[in-house]
XYZ file of N, CA and C in Angstrom:
750
model
N -1.657 78.066 24.433
C -1.553 79.177 25.383
C -0.279 79.980 25.097
N -0.415 81.298 24.996
C 0.732 82.168 24.770
C 1.217 82.721 26.101
N 2.449 82.376 26.485
C 3.017 82.826 27.744
C 4.298 83.622 27.485
N 4.465 84.676 28.285
C 5.671 85.488 28.215
C 6.354 85.481 29.582
N 7.673 85.647 29.556
C 8.497 85.656 30.765
C 9.191 87.003 30.881
N 9.236 87.550 32.109
C 9.842 88.868 32.350
C 10.741 88.802 33.579
N 11.995 89.157 33.396
C 12.996 89.180 34.463
C 13.411 90.632 34.687
N 12.906 91.231 35.762
C 13.160 92.638 36.069
C 14.274 92.723 37.105
N 15.473 93.091 36.651
C 16.627 93.191 37.534
C 16.856 94.604 38.023
N 18.028 94.826 38.603
C 18.352 96.142 39.143
C 18.692 97.166 38.068
N 19.052 96.713 36.877
C 19.392 97.664 35.818
C 18.686 97.392 34.503
N 18.191 96.162 34.287
C 17.575 95.821 33.009
C 16.339 94.951 33.199
N 15.465 95.009 32.210
C 14.363 94.066 32.086
C 14.663 93.172 30.894
N 14.641 91.859 31.117
C 14.799 90.893 30.034
C 13.480 90.155 29.866
N 13.062 89.969 28.631
C 11.789 89.297 28.402
C 11.892 88.378 27.193
N 11.048 87.366 27.182
C 11.015 86.398 26.086
C 9.669 85.696 26.100
N 9.277 85.253 24.947
C 8.086 84.413 24.848
C 8.476 82.974 25.180
N 7.612 82.259 25.870
C 7.858 80.862 26.206
C 7.556 80.008 24.983
N 8.572 79.295 24.495
C 8.404 78.452 23.314
C 7.598 77.197 23.632
N 7.202 76.495 22.581
C 6.437 75.259 22.744
C 7.242 74.183 23.460
N 8.575 74.268 23.379
C 9.415 73.279 24.054
C 9.639 73.600 25.528
N 8.998 74.660 26.022
C 9.093 75.004 27.438
C 10.312 75.818 27.804
N 11.021 76.379 26.820
C 12.200 77.195 27.063
C 11.971 78.616 26.569
N 12.709 79.589 27.115
C 12.555 80.967 26.619
C 12.967 81.065 25.160
N 12.211 81.832 24.401
C 12.575 82.105 23.018
C 13.576 83.242 22.935
N 13.513 84.000 21.861
C 14.446 85.118 21.667
C 14.287 86.140 22.791
N 15.408 86.535 23.386
C 15.398 87.432 24.543
C 15.623 88.875 24.101
N 14.806 89.773 24.639
C 14.970 91.217 24.434
C 15.236 91.865 25.780
N 16.172 92.809 25.809
C 16.533 93.483 27.061
C 16.305 94.985 26.928
N 15.804 95.594 27.998
C 15.590 97.035 28.085
C 16.296 97.555 29.334
N 17.099 98.580 29.190
C 17.668 99.230 30.362
C 16.635 100.149 30.990
N 16.272 99.910 32.256
C 15.197 100.722 32.827
C 15.692 102.023 33.449
N 16.984 102.351 33.244
C 17.452 103.683 33.593
C 17.291 104.649 32.422
N 16.799 104.125 31.299
C 16.606 104.945 30.111
C 15.250 105.649 30.159
N 15.197 106.861 29.597
C 13.929 107.593 29.518
C 12.972 106.841 28.587
N 11.729 106.771 28.985
C 10.729 106.105 28.154
C 10.777 104.595 28.217
N 11.328 104.061 29.308
C 11.462 102.607 29.433
C 10.116 101.902 29.338
N 9.131 102.348 30.089
C 7.833 101.660 30.111
C 7.158 101.752 28.748
N 7.284 102.898 28.084
C 6.680 103.032 26.756
C 7.372 102.111 25.757
N 8.687 101.975 25.867
C 9.408 101.036 24.996
C 8.944 99.610 25.241
N 8.701 99.273 26.500
C 8.181 97.946 26.827
C 6.808 97.748 26.211
N 5.934 98.739 26.336
C 4.585 98.624 25.774
C 4.644 98.381 24.259
N 5.558 99.055 23.566
C 5.672 98.873 22.117
C 6.125 97.462 21.762
N 6.841 96.831 22.671
C 7.361 95.488 22.405
C 6.334 94.402 22.703
N 5.383 94.685 23.569
C 4.427 93.668 24.008
C 3.397 93.363 22.926
N 2.860 92.137 22.932
C 1.754 91.831 22.012
C 0.510 92.610 22.421
N -0.399 92.789 21.476
C -1.641 93.516 21.788
C -2.450 92.771 22.851
N -2.515 91.447 22.715
C -3.222 90.621 23.691
C -2.497 89.281 23.778
N -2.402 88.734 24.983
C -1.795 87.412 25.175
C -2.392 86.783 26.419
N -2.153 85.490 26.563
C -2.792 84.742 27.649
C -2.211 85.081 29.014
N -0.890 84.868 29.198
C -0.347 85.013 30.540
C 1.090 85.517 30.513
N 1.481 86.113 31.627
C 2.838 86.614 31.826
C 3.328 86.168 33.195
N 4.601 85.815 33.275
C 5.255 85.489 34.540
C 6.360 86.514 34.763
N 6.345 87.158 35.909
C 7.308 88.216 36.224
C 8.108 87.838 37.458
N 9.423 87.987 37.352
C 10.323 87.900 38.502
C 10.986 89.257 38.643
N 10.962 89.827 39.839
C 11.497 91.168 40.021
C 12.315 91.283 41.293
N 13.496 91.903 41.158
C 14.285 92.320 42.318
C 14.435 93.837 42.322
N 13.677 94.498 41.466
C 13.716 95.956 41.374
C 12.866 96.585 42.478
N 12.841 97.906 42.507
C 12.083 98.625 43.529
C 10.590 98.357 43.387
N 9.825 98.498 44.490
C 8.378 98.309 44.392
C 7.735 99.239 43.360
N 8.215 100.475 43.265
C 7.620 101.429 42.321
C 7.829 100.973 40.880
N 9.036 100.527 40.561
C 9.322 100.077 39.196
C 8.587 98.773 38.898
N 8.535 97.882 39.869
C 7.789 96.633 39.686
C 6.322 96.921 39.400
N 5.747 97.872 40.123
C 4.349 98.237 39.905
C 4.143 98.819 38.512
N 5.076 99.650 38.049
C 4.957 100.240 36.710
C 4.962 99.156 35.639
N 5.822 98.165 35.796
C 5.868 97.068 34.829
C 4.589 96.230 34.924
N 4.137 95.948 36.139
C 2.899 95.191 36.302
C 1.712 95.901 35.656
N 1.648 97.211 35.792
C 0.567 97.976 35.171
C 0.590 97.835 33.657
N 1.796 97.875 33.075
C 1.916 97.712 31.624
C 1.505 96.312 31.199
N 1.883 95.313 31.978
C 1.528 93.935 31.635
C 0.027 93.693 31.769
N -0.578 94.304 32.776
C -2.019 94.123 33.008
C -2.838 94.590 31.807
N -2.335 95.561 31.073
C -3.043 96.070 29.902
C -3.120 95.042 28.772
N -2.185 94.078 28.753
C -2.067 93.185 27.596
C -2.317 91.715 27.912
N -2.128 91.308 29.159
C -2.200 89.880 29.498
C -3.422 89.577 30.361
N -4.036 88.429 30.092
C -5.211 88.029 30.851
C -4.857 87.609 32.277
N -3.699 86.964 32.441
C -3.269 86.494 33.757
C -1.801 86.841 33.956
N -1.453 87.217 35.184
C -0.068 87.542 35.524
C 0.287 86.818 36.820
N 1.411 86.124 36.827
C 1.905 85.512 38.056
C 3.237 86.145 38.417
N 3.430 86.356 39.699
C 4.652 86.968 40.217
C 5.446 85.886 40.934
N 6.619 85.561 40.413
C 7.441 84.497 41.000
C 7.947 84.909 42.373
N 7.903 84.002 43.306
C 8.381 84.227 44.671
C 9.315 83.092 45.061
N 10.310 83.403 45.868
C 11.206 82.375 46.375
C 10.450 81.442 47.311
N 10.608 80.142 47.090
C 9.952 79.124 47.894
C 11.009 78.326 48.661
N 10.626 77.760 49.803
C 11.555 76.940 50.579
C 11.988 75.702 49.804
N 11.088 75.146 48.997
C 11.390 73.979 48.169
C 10.565 74.079 46.893
N 11.233 73.793 45.768
C 10.537 73.899 44.485
C 11.348 73.149 43.438
N 10.670 72.291 42.676
C 11.264 71.623 41.519
C 12.595 70.944 41.839
N 12.651 70.291 42.990
C 13.847 69.547 43.356
C 14.926 70.337 44.057
N 14.689 71.629 44.308
C 15.660 72.492 44.992
C 15.120 72.870 46.363
N 15.978 72.771 47.379
C 15.617 73.172 48.742
C 16.543 74.303 49.175
N 15.949 75.408 49.592
C 16.691 76.624 49.892
C 17.314 76.561 51.287
N 18.545 77.066 51.409
C 19.259 77.032 52.693
C 18.734 78.074 53.676
N 18.176 79.165 53.173
C 17.762 80.256 54.041
C 16.620 79.829 54.977
N 16.738 80.180 56.260
C 15.646 79.920 57.196
C 14.411 80.743 56.830
N 14.641 81.927 56.257
C 13.548 82.769 55.755
C 13.720 82.892 54.248
N 13.081 82.014 53.478
C 13.297 81.990 52.029
C 13.024 83.326 51.337
N 12.120 84.125 51.894
C 11.781 85.399 51.249
C 12.963 86.360 51.225
N 13.995 86.107 52.031
C 15.175 86.970 52.025
C 16.137 86.645 50.878
N 15.945 85.504 50.226
C 16.769 85.126 49.084
C 16.171 85.731 47.825
N 16.960 86.503 47.088
C 16.468 87.135 45.868
C 15.872 86.121 44.909
N 14.732 86.473 44.312
C 14.051 85.536 43.424
C 14.902 85.224 42.205
N 15.812 86.132 41.816
C 16.689 85.840 40.685
C 17.649 84.705 41.019
N 18.191 84.702 42.235
C 19.071 83.610 42.664
C 18.291 82.294 42.765
N 17.090 82.367 43.302
C 16.220 81.194 43.418
C 15.946 80.590 42.041
N 15.570 81.414 41.084
C 15.239 80.912 39.754
C 16.473 80.394 39.025
N 17.624 81.012 39.260
C 18.852 80.516 38.644
C 19.168 79.107 39.132
N 18.931 78.841 40.416
C 19.148 77.490 40.939
C 18.142 76.503 40.361
N 16.890 76.935 40.204
C 15.876 76.078 39.590
C 16.298 75.710 38.175
N 16.813 76.691 37.432
C 17.256 76.444 36.058
C 18.451 75.499 36.022
N 19.394 75.678 36.950
C 20.557 74.793 36.993
C 20.117 73.356 37.262
N 19.220 73.169 38.208
C 18.724 71.827 38.546
C 18.008 71.205 37.355
N 17.272 72.021 36.583
C 16.572 71.512 35.407
C 17.556 71.075 34.323
N 18.720 71.727 34.266
C 19.746 71.337 33.294
C 20.344 69.979 33.644
N 20.642 69.760 34.924
C 21.244 68.504 35.344
C 21.182 68.383 36.859
N 20.875 67.177 37.339
C 20.840 66.925 38.784
C 22.248 66.600 39.263
N 23.065 67.638 39.333
C 24.453 67.494 39.760
C 24.802 68.677 40.658
N 25.998 68.705 41.187
C 26.424 69.843 42.002
C 26.777 71.020 41.092
N 26.321 72.205 41.498
C 26.543 73.427 40.711
C 27.057 74.543 41.600
N 27.964 75.343 41.066
C 28.282 76.665 41.609
C 27.740 77.676 40.606
N 26.726 78.419 41.024
C 26.006 79.320 40.116
C 26.444 80.742 40.408
N 26.989 81.406 39.389
C 27.553 82.749 39.534
C 26.765 83.714 38.654
N 26.111 84.695 39.284
C 25.380 85.724 38.559
C 26.120 87.045 38.641
N 26.276 87.710 37.501
C 27.017 88.971 37.451
C 26.105 90.051 36.879
N 25.677 90.951 37.745
C 24.861 92.082 37.330
C 25.329 93.303 38.081
N 24.423 93.982 38.783
C 24.841 95.062 39.678
C 25.734 94.497 40.769
N 25.362 93.343 41.277
C 26.169 92.592 42.249
C 26.678 91.325 41.588
N 27.619 90.665 42.235
C 27.986 89.313 41.858
C 27.480 88.391 42.957
N 26.740 87.370 42.571
C 26.173 86.429 43.530
C 26.709 85.032 43.229
N 26.934 84.253 44.280
C 27.374 82.871 44.142
C 26.480 81.999 45.008
N 26.006 80.915 44.446
C 25.191 79.964 45.195
C 25.671 78.558 44.908
N 25.800 77.777 45.979
C 26.246 76.394 45.874
C 25.049 75.468 46.023
N 24.862 74.615 45.034
C 23.764 73.653 45.008
C 24.374 72.269 44.894
N 24.069 71.381 45.846
C 24.673 70.051 45.778
C 23.868 69.131 44.857
N 24.375 67.919 44.657
C 23.777 67.007 43.683
C 22.391 66.536 44.097
N 22.038 66.685 45.377
C 20.701 66.307 45.858
C 19.715 67.467 45.790
N 20.148 68.603 45.271
C 19.263 69.760 45.161
C 19.220 70.619 46.398
N 20.111 70.372 47.370
C 20.157 71.184 48.592
C 21.040 72.412 48.352
N 20.477 73.578 48.562
C 21.230 74.826 48.515
C 22.102 74.897 49.760
N 23.417 75.039 49.574
C 24.335 75.088 50.706
C 24.637 76.526 51.145
N 24.022 77.522 50.478
C 24.271 78.925 50.815
C 25.049 79.614 49.713
N 25.408 80.873 49.947
C 26.077 81.628 48.898
C 26.749 82.887 49.402
N 27.103 83.738 48.453
C 27.783 85.002 48.733
C 27.201 86.095 47.839
N 27.326 87.338 48.301
C 26.966 88.507 47.494
C 28.101 89.523 47.620
N 28.548 90.057 46.491
C 29.582 91.085 46.501
C 29.347 92.070 45.373
N 30.138 93.143 45.318
C 29.995 94.101 44.219
C 30.538 93.518 42.921
N 29.839 93.773 41.836
C 30.314 93.325 40.525
C 31.492 94.190 40.084
N 32.273 93.751 39.090
C 33.350 94.603 38.576
C 32.860 95.971 38.125
N 31.699 96.018 37.471
C 31.169 97.310 37.027
C 30.850 98.232 38.192
N 30.289 97.677 39.260
C 29.970 98.483 40.430
C 31.245 98.964 41.118
N 32.267 98.105 41.165
C 33.548 98.523 41.738
C 34.150 99.685 40.956
N 34.118 99.579 39.627
C 34.655 100.664 38.804
C 33.885 101.961 39.035
N 32.562 101.853 39.100
C 31.750 103.040 39.334
C 32.022 103.668 40.688
N 32.205 102.842 41.713
C 32.481 103.364 43.054
C 33.834 104.053 43.107
N 34.843 103.480 42.447
C 36.159 104.118 42.401
C 36.097 105.456 41.676
N 35.361 105.495 40.572
C 35.221 106.740 39.815
C 34.490 107.805 40.630
N 33.496 107.367 41.379
C 32.748 108.322 42.213
C 33.629 108.879 43.320
N 34.490 108.054 43.882
C 35.373 108.505 44.959
C 36.565 109.303 44.448
N 37.000 108.997 43.223
C 38.157 109.677 42.631
C 37.879 109.850 41.147
N 37.360 111.025 40.763
C 36.838 111.242 39.415
C 37.888 111.055 38.323
N 39.180 111.161 38.668
C 40.213 110.993 37.648
C 40.409 109.526 37.265
N 39.807 108.600 38.024
C 39.884 107.187 37.680
C 38.696 106.852 36.772
N 38.950 106.472 35.517
C 37.841 106.262 34.579
C 36.949 105.102 34.987
N 35.659 105.278 34.752
C 34.676 104.267 35.137
C 34.624 103.113 34.155
N 35.206 103.275 32.965
C 35.183 102.230 31.950
C 36.529 102.185 31.252
N 36.710 101.137 30.448
C 37.917 101.028 29.642
C 38.968 100.141 30.264
N 39.949 99.804 29.458
C 41.027 98.944 29.911
C 40.752 97.486 29.627
N 41.794 96.687 29.731
C 41.700 95.250 29.491
C 42.380 94.501 30.630
N 41.898 93.302 30.884
C 42.462 92.509 31.974
C 43.886 92.070 31.650
N 44.794 92.315 32.581
C 46.154 91.801 32.513
C 46.548 91.387 33.928
N 47.371 90.362 34.043
C 47.771 89.933 35.379
C 48.538 91.033 36.108
N 49.400 91.735 35.383
C 50.122 92.872 35.967
C 50.129 93.983 34.929
N 49.227 94.944 35.128
C 48.993 95.978 34.124
C 50.041 97.085 34.200
N 50.270 97.741 33.045
C 51.257 98.816 33.000
C 50.645 100.158 32.616
N 49.306 100.280 32.748
C 48.661 101.594 32.663
C 47.401 101.575 33.525
N 46.860 102.756 33.813
C 45.785 102.873 34.804
C 44.508 102.164 34.378
N 44.098 102.339 33.113
C 42.850 101.717 32.676
C 42.924 100.196 32.796
N 44.030 99.623 32.326
C 44.181 98.174 32.430
C 44.275 97.729 33.892
N 44.938 98.543 34.710
C 45.068 98.193 36.129
C 43.703 98.176 36.813
N 42.845 99.120 36.475
C 41.498 99.151 37.043
C 40.681 97.943 36.594
N 40.715 97.655 35.296
C 39.994 96.490 34.784
C 40.519 95.213 35.437
N 41.833 95.122 35.559
C 42.440 93.919 36.125
C 42.122 93.766 37.603
N 42.125 94.871 38.330
C 41.830 94.804 39.758
C 40.393 94.445 40.045
N 39.468 95.080 39.327
C 38.049 94.840 39.610
C 37.594 93.476 39.091
N 37.995 93.129 37.866
C 37.651 91.800 37.356
C 38.391 90.719 38.146
N 39.646 91.009 38.515
C 40.427 90.043 39.286
C 39.832 89.777 40.654
N 39.254 90.804 41.281
C 38.606 90.612 42.579
C 37.422 89.657 42.451
N 36.636 89.817 41.383
C 35.498 88.929 41.161
C 35.970 87.508 40.844
N 36.986 87.396 40.002
C 37.515 86.071 39.668
C 38.075 85.379 40.905
N 38.757 86.143 41.756
C 39.295 85.566 42.982
C 38.200 85.058 43.903
N 37.093 85.801 43.973
C 35.964 85.367 44.795
C 35.388 84.047 44.277
N 35.248 83.960 42.952
C 34.725 82.731 42.361
C 35.681 81.571 42.593
N 36.967 81.805 42.356
C 37.952 80.721 42.494
C 38.030 80.220 43.936
N 38.017 81.133 44.907
C 38.053 80.712 46.310
C 36.785 79.939 46.669
N 35.634 80.448 46.231
C 34.373 79.775 46.539
C 34.337 78.380 45.931
N 34.846 78.252 44.720
C 34.866 76.949 44.063
C 35.790 75.985 44.801
N 36.924 76.477 45.251
C 37.872 75.632 45.992
C 37.255 75.138 47.309
N 36.600 76.053 48.039
C 35.980 75.669 49.303
C 34.764 74.776 49.092
N 34.023 75.007 48.002
C 32.879 74.156 47.689
C 33.329 72.733 47.394
N 34.437 72.607 46.692
C 34.972 71.281 46.386
C 35.345 70.542 47.667
N 35.909 71.278 48.628
C 36.254 70.669 49.903
C 34.996 70.256 50.668
N 33.975 71.098 50.640
C 32.754 70.803 51.395
C 31.980 69.630 50.811
N 31.914 69.564 49.487
C 31.107 68.533 48.834
C 31.900 67.263 48.528
N 33.207 67.350 48.616
C 34.083 66.245 48.218
C 33.939 65.939 46.727
N 33.581 66.927 45.968
C 33.553 66.870 44.504
C 33.564 68.301 43.988
N 33.992 68.477 42.762
C 34.054 69.817 42.182
C 32.737 70.128 41.489
N 32.006 71.149 41.948
C 30.746 71.480 41.277
C 31.001 72.093 39.904
N 30.065 71.892 39.002
C 30.131 72.555 37.704
C 29.872 74.049 37.901
N 30.574 74.860 37.143
C 30.456 76.309 37.265
C 29.502 76.821 36.193
N 28.493 77.567 36.607
C 27.464 78.085 35.707
C 27.422 79.603 35.848
N 27.705 80.307 34.767
C 27.867 81.762 34.782
C 26.733 82.419 34.009
N 26.123 83.442 34.622
C 25.007 84.119 33.949
C 24.960 85.586 34.355
N 24.111 86.349 33.651
C 23.904 87.763 33.977
C 24.511 88.705 32.953
N 24.068 89.954 33.015
C 24.481 90.947 32.031
C 25.963 91.256 32.032
N 26.633 91.085 33.180
C 28.060 91.370 33.254
C 28.925 90.134 33.189
N 28.317 88.997 32.878
C 29.048 87.724 32.931
C 30.106 87.612 31.845
N 29.862 88.209 30.692
C 30.781 88.055 29.564
C 32.192 88.518 29.909
N 32.303 89.567 30.730
C 33.622 90.102 31.077
C 34.455 89.109 31.869
N 33.816 88.198 32.597
C 34.538 87.218 33.412
C 34.717 85.887 32.704
N 34.064 85.707 31.607
C 34.022 84.403 30.952
C 35.412 83.898 30.562
N 36.240 84.784 30.021
C 37.567 84.361 29.577
C 38.440 83.914 30.746
N 38.202 84.479 31.925
C 38.986 84.120 33.099
C 38.508 82.866 33.793
N 37.396 82.306 33.318
C 36.827 81.084 33.910
C 36.565 80.082 32.783
N 37.636 79.538 32.210
C 37.478 78.740 30.987
C 36.654 77.480 31.157
N 36.534 76.957 32.370
C 35.781 75.715 32.574
C 34.297 75.965 32.819
N 33.858 77.210 32.711
C 32.478 77.523 33.060
C 31.507 77.226 31.931
N 30.238 76.996 32.309
C 29.130 76.908 31.363
C 28.441 78.269 31.368
N 28.270 78.859 30.199
C 27.753 80.224 30.072
C 26.271 80.176 29.721
N 25.452 80.845 30.527
C 23.994 80.841 30.331
C 23.467 82.239 30.619
N 23.573 83.176 29.668
C 23.243 84.574 29.947
C 21.806 84.814 30.386
N 20.883 83.930 30.034
C 19.458 84.113 30.383
C 18.977 83.047 31.354
N 19.827 82.696 32.307
C 19.514 81.598 33.228
C 18.275 81.883 34.067
N 18.087 83.133 34.501
C 16.911 83.456 35.323
C 15.628 83.228 34.519
N 15.629 83.582 33.243
C 14.457 83.314 32.414
C 14.232 81.811 32.248
N 15.304 81.036 32.196
C 15.149 79.577 32.146
C 14.443 79.072 33.406
N 14.839 79.612 34.562
C 14.177 79.227 35.796
C 12.731 79.684 35.836
N 12.477 80.864 35.291
C 11.109 81.369 35.248
C 10.244 80.505 34.332
N 10.862 79.945 33.298
C 10.132 79.014 32.430
C 9.704 77.776 33.212
N 10.558 77.309 34.129
C 10.186 76.175 34.976
C 9.038 76.558 35.913
N 9.089 77.786 36.423
C 7.999 78.291 37.271
C 6.688 78.308 36.486
N 6.742 78.816 35.255
C 5.538 78.888 34.417
C 5.009 77.492 34.106
N 5.912 76.559 33.824
C 5.517 75.184 33.532
C 4.786 74.556 34.710
N 5.262 74.813 35.922
C 4.636 74.249 37.120
C 3.232 74.785 37.335
N 2.952 75.965 36.776
C 1.635 76.561 36.951
C 0.609 76.084 35.951
N 1.045 75.279 34.971
C 0.097 74.762 33.996
C -0.722 73.614 34.583
N -1.935 73.393 34.092
C -2.747 72.269 34.565
C -1.988 70.952 34.399
N -2.035 70.124 35.427
C -1.380 68.829 35.365
C 0.073 68.842 35.781
N 0.617 70.011 36.110
C 2.002 70.119 36.541
C 2.044 70.630 37.969
N 2.968 70.127 38.731
C 3.134 70.577 40.114
C 4.599 70.497 40.486
N 5.117 71.467 41.262
C 6.513 71.422 41.654
C 6.775 70.250 42.598
N 7.969 69.681 42.462
C 8.346 68.563 43.323
C 9.291 69.032 44.414
């Protein structure tokens, strides 16, 4: 069976074929703010394939456009949804549908890597943090603006402040570096505080797992982290595996 995985985020679509070992293969990313995004996706898709699994946090209109393109090529399509319990993970939210499916799948992927306590940090349009204890119980999380979004908001409010450029320094001596240091430092501070409080709550230090399109910028500031840029696709692979005959989520 040929299966493909699609992670439709707020700024990019990431896709990969599911390998025989049950993991995502080579990942391709498309920015969906680009002209001709759907046509570029169509050119990348196989002419015919068995099934596709899609996880989307994008707008309904964009999700529908991607679904229409997939329907042309795949015999079956499944749309991943956040569940109260799945594959050893139990969600903290009283209304699981309010938890973004990308965060849900990232936790599923973390649990599949190891049944231990995790602090899962996703960096995209937003920065998200989720605490998962060693028993698979989601203890809750946080959502804040990513460094890129902070830079964009500052530039929009004050056009003379550049939206890009600069390097992280603890105490910068020019504007570009100061902006990079302030916005990246705010995200790093959020992670460090959350990790400190998580350690107090769990009475152990959770492993830090970093993923997402903007994660690379924070990686150097979090040297103890495990880097998994395609973590949501890993979780989607677990979702796809559970849908095969003879498999069921626990």
